Short mmCIF file of C-alpha atoms and ligand atoms in Angstrom, two decimals:
data_model
loop_
_atom_site.label_atom_id
_atom_site.label_comp_id
_atom_site.label_asym_id
_atom_site.label_seq_id
_atom_site.Cartn_x
_atom_site.Cartn_y
_atom_site.Cartn_z
CA UNK A 1 -25.02 171.84 195.12
CA UNK A 2 -23.44 167.75 194.26
CA UNK A 3 -25.14 165.49 196.53
CA UNK A 4 -23.26 164.70 199.53
CA UNK A 5 -24.73 161.66 201.30
CA UNK A 6 -24.84 159.35 197.48
CA UNK A 7 -21.21 157.43 198.09
CA UNK A 8 -19.70 157.15 194.80
CA UNK A 9 -18.71 159.59 191.91
CA UNK A 10 -20.31 161.51 188.88
CA UNK A 11 -17.82 161.51 186.34
CA UNK A 12 -19.24 162.79 183.00
CA UNK A 13 -18.06 163.71 179.93
CA UNK A 14 -18.41 166.24 177.42
CA UNK A 15 -17.08 168.04 174.50
CA UNK A 16 -18.84 169.11 170.89
CA UNK A 17 -19.48 166.57 168.79
CA UNK A 18 -17.09 165.05 166.10
CA UNK A 19 -14.09 166.55 168.88
CA UNK A 20 -13.90 162.80 169.83
CA UNK A 21 -15.52 161.79 173.21
CA UNK A 22 -17.06 158.56 172.09
CA UNK A 23 -13.47 157.62 171.75
CA UNK A 24 -12.38 159.04 174.56
CA UNK A 25 -14.84 157.62 176.70
CA UNK A 26 -14.62 153.96 175.81
CA UNK A 27 -11.41 154.44 176.60
CA UNK A 28 -11.72 156.16 179.85
CA UNK A 29 -14.10 153.29 180.92
CA UNK A 30 -11.63 150.38 179.91
CA UNK A 31 -8.51 151.98 181.70
CA UNK A 32 -10.38 152.50 184.65
CA UNK A 33 -12.28 148.99 184.91
CA UNK A 34 -8.56 148.12 184.21
CA UNK A 35 -7.52 149.10 187.61
CA UNK A 36 -10.52 147.83 189.47
CA UNK A 37 -12.85 149.90 189.95
CA UNK A 38 -16.97 149.06 189.60
CA UNK A 39 -18.57 151.79 185.65
CA UNK A 40 -21.84 152.36 185.10
CA UNK A 41 -22.06 153.83 182.57
CA UNK A 42 -25.09 155.71 180.61
CA UNK A 43 -25.44 157.98 177.83
CA UNK A 44 -27.44 161.09 177.07
CA UNK A 45 -29.58 161.49 175.56
CA UNK A 46 -30.86 157.86 176.30
CA UNK A 47 -29.58 154.88 178.95
CA UNK A 48 -33.78 154.61 179.98
CA UNK A 49 -35.72 153.16 178.57
CA UNK A 50 -37.63 156.43 178.36
CA UNK A 51 -35.81 158.08 177.58
CA UNK A 52 -34.43 156.04 174.42
CA UNK A 53 -37.18 157.46 173.36
CA UNK A 54 -36.70 161.52 174.27
CA UNK A 55 -33.44 161.14 172.65
CA UNK A 56 -35.62 159.74 168.48
CA UNK A 57 -37.48 162.40 169.25
CA UNK A 58 -35.68 165.34 169.75
CA UNK A 59 -32.67 164.42 167.48
CA UNK A 60 -35.04 163.40 164.41
CA UNK A 61 -35.08 165.84 162.21
CA UNK A 62 -37.96 165.86 160.70
CA UNK A 63 -39.31 167.24 164.05
CA UNK A 64 -38.08 171.17 162.57
CA UNK A 65 -40.94 173.09 164.73
CA UNK A 66 -39.59 171.42 167.48
CA UNK A 67 -39.69 175.09 170.23
CA UNK A 68 -36.51 175.65 171.88
CA UNK A 69 -38.10 175.30 175.86
CA UNK A 70 -39.58 172.01 174.46
CA UNK A 71 -35.98 170.46 172.70
CA UNK A 72 -34.30 172.12 176.46
CA UNK A 73 -37.17 169.89 178.21
CA UNK A 74 -36.98 166.74 176.31
CA UNK A 75 -33.31 167.24 177.46
CA UNK A 76 -34.44 167.31 181.63
CA UNK A 77 -37.09 165.15 181.75
CA UNK A 78 -33.98 162.31 179.71
CA UNK A 79 -32.39 162.97 182.51
CA UNK A 80 -34.73 163.66 185.07
CA UNK A 81 -34.99 160.19 184.36
CA UNK A 82 -31.82 158.87 184.49
CA UNK A 83 -31.10 160.08 187.54
CA UNK A 84 -33.07 158.66 189.32
CA UNK A 85 -33.54 154.70 186.96
CA UNK A 86 -29.86 155.22 187.13
CA UNK A 87 -27.82 157.69 188.54
CA UNK A 88 -28.38 157.55 192.16
CA UNK A 89 -28.94 153.77 192.00
CA UNK A 90 -25.50 153.30 191.03
CA UNK A 91 -24.20 156.13 193.67
CA UNK A 92 -25.87 154.53 196.92
CA UNK A 93 -23.48 151.27 196.09
CA UNK A 94 -20.39 153.57 195.22
CA UNK A 95 -19.89 153.04 191.86
CA UNK A 96 -17.76 155.35 189.95
CA UNK A 97 -20.89 156.58 187.50
CA UNK A 98 -19.41 157.88 183.58
CA UNK A 99 -21.67 160.02 182.35
CA UNK A 100 -21.54 160.61 178.58
CA UNK A 101 -22.52 163.90 178.78
CA UNK A 102 -24.34 165.79 182.09
CA UNK A 103 -26.81 168.92 182.35
CA UNK A 104 -23.55 170.95 180.65
CA UNK A 105 -24.11 170.25 177.10
CA UNK A 106 -27.24 171.18 178.15
CA UNK A 107 -25.90 174.85 179.38
CA UNK A 108 -24.37 175.39 176.24
CA UNK A 109 -26.42 173.66 173.33
CA UNK A 110 -30.01 175.08 174.92
CA UNK A 111 -29.14 177.89 177.09
CA UNK A 112 -26.75 179.63 175.34
CA UNK A 113 -26.84 177.91 171.28
CA UNK A 114 -30.67 178.20 172.03
CA UNK A 115 -30.88 182.25 172.69
CA UNK A 116 -32.35 179.86 175.80
CA UNK A 117 -30.29 181.12 178.60
CA UNK A 118 -27.77 179.62 180.84
CA UNK A 119 -29.94 180.92 184.00
CA UNK A 120 -32.84 179.24 183.34
CA UNK A 121 -31.91 175.76 182.08
CA UNK A 122 -29.65 175.32 184.76
CA UNK A 123 -32.65 176.36 186.65
CA UNK A 124 -34.30 173.01 184.86
CA UNK A 125 -32.55 171.05 184.97
CA UNK A 126 -31.94 171.75 188.91
CA UNK A 127 -35.47 171.16 189.05
CA UNK A 128 -34.94 167.72 187.09
CA UNK A 129 -31.52 165.92 189.14
CA UNK A 130 -32.84 167.19 192.42
CA UNK A 131 -29.07 168.89 191.95
CA UNK A 132 -26.92 166.38 191.07
CA UNK A 133 -24.70 167.64 189.30
CA UNK A 134 -20.59 165.55 188.27
CA UNK A 135 -18.24 165.22 191.31
CA UNK A 136 -16.11 165.99 187.71
CA UNK A 137 -16.75 166.78 184.11
CA UNK A 138 -14.01 166.12 181.61
CA UNK A 139 -14.46 168.77 178.10
CA UNK A 140 -13.11 167.65 175.94
CA UNK A 141 -11.88 170.81 173.86
CA UNK A 142 -11.61 171.02 169.75
CA UNK A 143 -12.75 173.43 167.09
CA UNK A 144 -15.46 173.20 166.02
CA UNK A 145 -14.40 173.34 162.55
CA UNK A 146 -11.98 170.91 162.08
CA UNK A 147 -14.53 168.60 164.86
CA UNK A 148 -17.25 169.80 161.67
CA UNK A 149 -15.24 168.50 159.34
CA UNK A 150 -14.63 164.83 161.00
CA UNK A 151 -18.95 164.23 162.18
CA UNK A 152 -19.16 164.48 158.56
CA UNK A 153 -16.67 162.64 157.18
CA UNK A 154 -17.98 160.30 159.86
CA UNK A 155 -21.19 159.29 159.64
CA UNK A 156 -25.63 161.37 158.73
CA UNK A 157 -26.53 163.68 161.12
CA UNK A 158 -28.52 163.77 163.78
CA UNK A 159 -31.61 167.78 164.08
CA UNK A 160 -29.06 169.04 166.37
CA UNK A 161 -25.64 168.33 164.76
CA UNK A 162 -27.04 170.68 161.05
CA UNK A 163 -27.28 173.23 162.87
CA UNK A 164 -24.08 176.04 162.35
CA UNK A 165 -20.95 176.93 162.22
CA UNK A 166 -22.03 179.41 165.09
CA UNK A 167 -23.82 177.69 166.35
CA UNK A 168 -21.01 175.63 167.39
CA UNK A 169 -18.90 178.37 167.60
CA UNK A 170 -21.30 179.38 170.46
CA UNK A 171 -21.64 175.91 172.02
CA UNK A 172 -17.92 175.94 172.35
CA UNK A 173 -17.90 179.26 173.67
CA UNK A 174 -20.11 177.98 176.76
CA UNK A 175 -18.46 175.33 177.49
CA UNK A 176 -15.35 177.04 178.62
CA UNK A 177 -17.49 179.18 179.74
CA UNK A 178 -18.83 176.91 182.79
CA UNK A 179 -14.79 175.87 182.58
CA UNK A 180 -14.38 178.99 183.38
CA UNK A 181 -16.38 180.11 186.26
CA UNK A 182 -16.62 176.75 187.89
CA UNK A 183 -12.55 175.26 187.36
CA UNK A 184 -12.92 172.54 190.85
CA UNK A 185 -14.92 170.25 188.20
CA UNK A 186 -14.20 171.37 185.17
CA UNK A 187 -11.08 170.05 183.47
CA UNK A 188 -10.49 170.72 180.40
CA UNK A 189 -8.63 169.10 177.77
CA UNK A 190 -6.39 170.08 174.85
CA UNK A 191 -8.68 167.24 171.68
CA UNK A 192 -6.77 168.57 168.76
CA UNK A 193 -4.33 165.96 169.47
CA UNK A 194 -3.75 162.35 169.17
CA UNK A 195 -6.14 159.69 171.00
CA UNK A 196 -3.88 158.50 172.87
CA UNK A 197 -2.55 161.66 173.82
CA UNK A 198 -6.00 162.90 174.82
CA UNK A 199 -6.15 160.18 176.62
CA UNK A 200 -3.58 160.28 178.35
CA UNK A 201 -4.85 163.50 180.08
CA UNK A 202 -7.89 162.11 180.35
CA UNK A 203 -7.44 159.63 182.36
CA UNK A 204 -4.32 161.83 184.46
CA UNK A 205 -7.08 163.92 184.90
CA UNK A 206 -9.58 161.42 187.07
CA UNK A 207 -6.71 159.42 188.34
CA UNK A 208 -5.79 162.45 190.01
CA UNK A 209 -9.02 163.68 191.11
CA UNK A 210 -9.71 159.76 192.26
CA UNK A 211 -6.81 160.70 194.24
CA UNK A 212 -7.57 163.93 196.01
CA UNK A 213 -10.87 161.73 196.74
CA UNK A 214 -9.05 158.95 198.60
CA UNK A 215 -10.21 156.26 196.20
CA UNK A 216 -6.55 156.19 194.20
CA UNK A 217 -6.43 152.54 195.34
CA UNK A 218 -9.50 150.12 195.63
CA UNK A 219 -9.44 147.63 197.91
P1 LIG B 301 -25.82 162.24 170.10
O1 LIG B 301 -25.67 161.01 168.71
O2 LIG B 301 -25.01 160.89 171.75
O3 LIG B 301 -24.20 162.37 170.14
P2 LIG B 301 -22.60 162.49 170.67
O4 LIG B 301 -22.11 160.98 169.98
O5 LIG B 301 -22.02 163.90 170.01
O6 LIG B 301 -22.69 162.53 172.45
O7 LIG B 301 -26.22 162.86 170.04
C1 LIG B 301 -26.23 164.03 171.23
C2 LIG B 301 -26.66 165.23 171.13
O8 LIG B 301 -28.03 165.46 171.67
C3 LIG B 301 -25.64 166.33 171.01
O9 LIG B 301 -25.69 166.61 169.03
C4 LIG B 301 -26.32 166.94 171.73
C5 LIG B 301 -27.86 167.21 171.79
N1 LIG B 301 -27.21 167.93 173.05
C6 LIG B 301 -28.04 169.09 173.63
O10 LIG B 301 -27.99 169.51 172.42
N2 LIG B 301 -28.23 168.86 174.45
C7 LIG B 301 -28.54 168.27 176.02
O11 LIG B 301 -28.30 168.37 177.22
C8 LIG B 301 -27.75 167.10 175.47
C9 LIG B 301 -26.77 165.80 176.20
C10 LIG B 301 -27.14 166.02 174.79
#
C-alpha cells in the first residue's frame, strides 16, 4: 500500500536492460523540470554511499558464487537505505521522486528470474521499504532479444546482464504479469519504437497521472 502520509509524488521507471530506460529517464526528468516540477532522481541499485557499495558487490561479474537469496537481500538492503535516506525525506518535502528501478525490478529479476518466488521477494521488500510503493510505474517493454542486441553493442555487461535469453524472457513475462495485476499503478509503454515516440508516451502518462492527482499545474 502506498504511504498516504507523504506529500510528494513517487514515480518509477522499469524495464529490461537495453530497452533505452536511461535515455527515457533523462528525457522525462528534463521535461518535468521544464514544466516547473521539483524533480528528485534516484537510481537502483545504489543512490546512497552505502547503496553504491552494495551495487558494486551485486553487479561485479567476479561474484559468480552469489546465492539467489543473498542477491535479493542485497538489492533490498540498498533499497532500504535509499528509502530511508533519500526517498522519504524528498517526498516529505513535496518533491516529485523519479526512480530508475524500484521494487518491481526485484520481483521480476530475483522473484521470477531466479525462481525465488515473487511472494517471498515482495515480502522482503515490504520490510525493506516499510511498504512504500510508487504512485505510478512506467514499464518500458520491448522484445528481450532485440534489447539485448542493443545492450551488447553498447558496452560491456555486468553480472546480471550476462544471464541468458531465457532469464530475460522470464523477467519480461513477470513485468507484464505485474502490470496486468495492477494496471492502476503500472502502465506498459511500447519501447520498441523511436526515442521521441516513446518519450511522448512516457511524458503523456506522467502528465495524465499528475492531472488526476490534481497536481497538473505547479504554483
Ligand atoms: P544498471 O547498470 O543500473 O542497469 P540499468 O541501466 O539497466 O538499470 O544495473 C542494474 C542491474 O541490476 C540491471 O541488470 C537490473 C538489475 N537489478 C535487479 O536484478 N534487481 C533489482 O532489484 C534492481 C534494482 C536491479
